[in-house]
């Protein structure tokens, strides 16, 4: 554990809280000092939930440490049961209370509560939030789920969605629709909106859909072994993954592959003339392993981007992501230090960042467009509208989310490129829609000539000597949108001519850009 001003993951008890808050009829008694109760804000302020987390804190203070703090936990647990009457309870300690070693699980057992009291052993100084969510859900399933008769029709459990999850609510709707099209029902969604009695009925399904491996893979593996429930390995984020997901469901159930793509607009949009100028954009991805792996394949295979780097902060998924990065000829960055992530982004200088809320801040500092693809996120990424990441509509949403920052960045780029035009300078009149703007006198070099709007490898005659574009510079020039490429080319050649530079390199191109941007 280290002191930092920002972190990708909280301590593991926050992960446990995400599971408890997602459920109904579950209560979490947390042995924690006053000051460790900040986590309530995550759900009521950021996720904008209409109720506070079902958590009771012991909130002991410094003066209590000289006495027996165990009785504080017992009183809190008994009071929580009497007040909330939950169907089940999970008990544990925060990272600070862990040092006291009061054993909340053992203490809860001595109370003789008429409901299950599930103990959590979450090593706060070795593991973090996603582990806490995964372990908590596993312990709940292990204690409550049992073999039961299978449903008459083929059904699935959707496992993994939690409170404070990135678009989990909407992903549930989208995956449910994909299953429904194949005639497959949903038995239980857990932990999201599930009750302890629903957990007991997980075994009635025919298979599990593992939506988020970072929060439910341990439980999925246990249910496969103990309840004979196979689980899906494909996460349906992106067009290709959604098709593969439906095929995987068909192989598990013996059903025919059915996928209604009538709502799918992403392939057409990504191939349209308005999007082709984005092809080849260099992108860097960072977030939880599940979303980064899925989004890297979308970026390369469905958007035509060039993936120049990727990484994740949750070390439990490091091996998986290293394998994905190897497919791309890259080395994955596995770190929870946002400063290290920022350094890597600076080194790679991508044209688009796909990351978390932290990468959004990094992008602002570096002047690089960013789209959010993974938790942790801020309130703006918990929209009131339907905005999934999975399935058919998820693919459409992803296209919009990724392309819009580039388009808006392009708009700013255009304003910069045409800053000398009379409509855009500070002295211009009002709108050009019917109002006359006052042209500004601009000194034009006598060397400026009319050129074609595409880069030429042949020498360009500029007065007394010829200017030659070096291959690297010519390649860099082609990255500039075609409708402003001609002006960029002319400006660069004028800049080189005025300085007696005969060979235009990449450095010359950017020096010219900086010169005309002043």
Coordinates of N, CA and C in Angstrom, one line a residue, residues 239 266-267 269-272 275-285 294-308 328 351-352 354 398-399 402-403 406 479:
X239 N -18.6 -6.0 -32.5 CA -19.4 -6.8 -33.4 C -18.9 -8.2 -33.5
X266 N -22.8 0.2 -36.7 CA -21.4 0.4 -36.5 C -20.6 0.0 -37.8
X267 N -20.8 -1.1 -38.4 CA -19.9 -1.5 -39.6 C -20.1 -0.5 -40.7
X269 N -21.2 2.7 -40.5 CA -20.6 4.0 -40.1 C -19.1 4.0 -40.1
X270 N -18.5 2.9 -39.7 CA -17.0 2.8 -39.7 C -16.4 2.7 -41.1
X271 N -17.2 2.3 -42.1 CA -16.8 2.3 -43.4 C -17.2 3.5 -44.3
X272 N -18.0 4.4 -43.7 CA -18.5 5.5 -44.4 C -17.4 6.5 -44.7
X275 N -15.9 8.5 -41.9 CA -15.1 7.9 -40.9 C -13.7 7.4 -41.5
X276 N -13.6 7.2 -42.8 CA -12.4 6.6 -43.3 C -11.2 7.5 -43.1
X277 N -11.4 8.8 -42.9 CA -10.2 9.6 -42.6 C -9.7 9.4 -41.2
X278 N -10.4 8.6 -40.4 CA -9.9 8.2 -39.1 C -9.1 6.9 -39.1
X279 N -9.1 6.2 -40.2 CA -8.4 5.0 -40.4 C -6.9 5.2 -40.1
X280 N -6.3 4.3 -39.3 CA -4.9 4.4 -39.1 C -4.5 5.2 -37.9
X281 N -5.5 5.7 -37.2 CA -5.2 6.5 -36.0 C -4.5 5.6 -35.0
X282 N -3.5 6.2 -34.3 CA -2.7 5.5 -33.3 C -3.4 5.6 -32.0
X283 N -3.7 4.5 -31.4 CA -4.5 4.5 -30.1 C -3.7 3.7 -29.0
X284 N -3.9 4.2 -27.8 CA -3.4 3.6 -26.6 C -4.6 3.2 -25.7
X285 N -4.6 2.0 -25.1 CA -5.7 1.6 -24.3 C -5.2 1.2 -22.9
X294 N -11.0 -6.5 -25.0 CA -12.1 -6.5 -26.0 C -12.0 -5.2 -26.9
X295 N -11.6 -4.1 -26.3 CA -11.6 -2.9 -27.1 C -10.4 -2.8 -28.0
X296 N -9.3 -3.5 -27.6 CA -8.1 -3.6 -28.5 C -8.5 -4.2 -29.8
X297 N -9.3 -5.3 -29.7 CA -9.6 -6.0 -31.0 C -10.6 -5.2 -31.8
X298 N -11.5 -4.5 -31.1 CA -12.4 -3.6 -31.8 C -11.6 -2.5 -32.6
X299 N -10.7 -1.9 -31.9 CA -9.9 -0.8 -32.4 C -9.2 -1.3 -33.7
X300 N -8.6 -2.5 -33.6 CA -7.8 -3.0 -34.8 C -8.7 -3.5 -35.9
X301 N -9.6 -4.4 -35.5 CA -10.4 -5.2 -36.5 C -11.6 -4.5 -37.0
X302 N -12.2 -3.6 -36.2 CA -13.5 -3.0 -36.6 C -13.4 -1.5 -36.9
X303 N -12.4 -0.8 -36.4 CA -12.3 0.6 -36.6 C -11.1 1.0 -37.5
X304 N -10.2 0.0 -37.7 CA -9.1 0.3 -38.5 C -8.0 1.2 -37.9
X305 N -8.0 1.2 -36.5 CA -7.0 1.9 -35.8 C -5.7 1.1 -35.7
X306 N -4.6 1.8 -35.4 CA -3.4 1.1 -35.1 C -3.2 1.2 -33.6
X307 N -3.2 0.0 -32.9 CA -3.0 -0.1 -31.5 C -1.5 0.0 -31.2
X308 N -1.1 1.0 -30.5 CA 0.4 1.2 -30.2 C 0.7 0.9 -28.8
X328 N -0.7 -8.5 -30.7 CA -0.5 -7.2 -31.3 C 1.0 -6.8 -31.5
X351 N -2.8 9.2 -31.0 CA -3.7 10.2 -31.4 C -5.1 10.1 -30.7
X352 N -5.3 9.0 -30.0 CA -6.5 8.7 -29.2 C -6.1 7.8 -28.1
X354 N -7.9 5.4 -25.2 CA -9.1 4.7 -24.7 C -8.8 4.2 -23.3
X398 N -20.3 2.3 -28.8 CA -18.8 2.4 -28.8 C -18.3 3.2 -30.0
X399 N -18.9 3.0 -31.2 CA -18.5 3.8 -32.3 C -18.6 5.3 -32.0
X402 N -16.1 6.6 -29.4 CA -14.7 6.7 -29.8 C -14.5 7.7 -30.8
X403 N -15.4 7.8 -31.8 CA -15.2 8.7 -32.9 C -15.4 10.2 -32.5
X406 N -12.4 12.3 -31.6 CA -11.6 12.5 -32.7 C -12.2 13.6 -33.6
X479 N -1.1 11.6 -43.0 CA -2.0 11.5 -41.8 C -2.9 12.7 -41.6

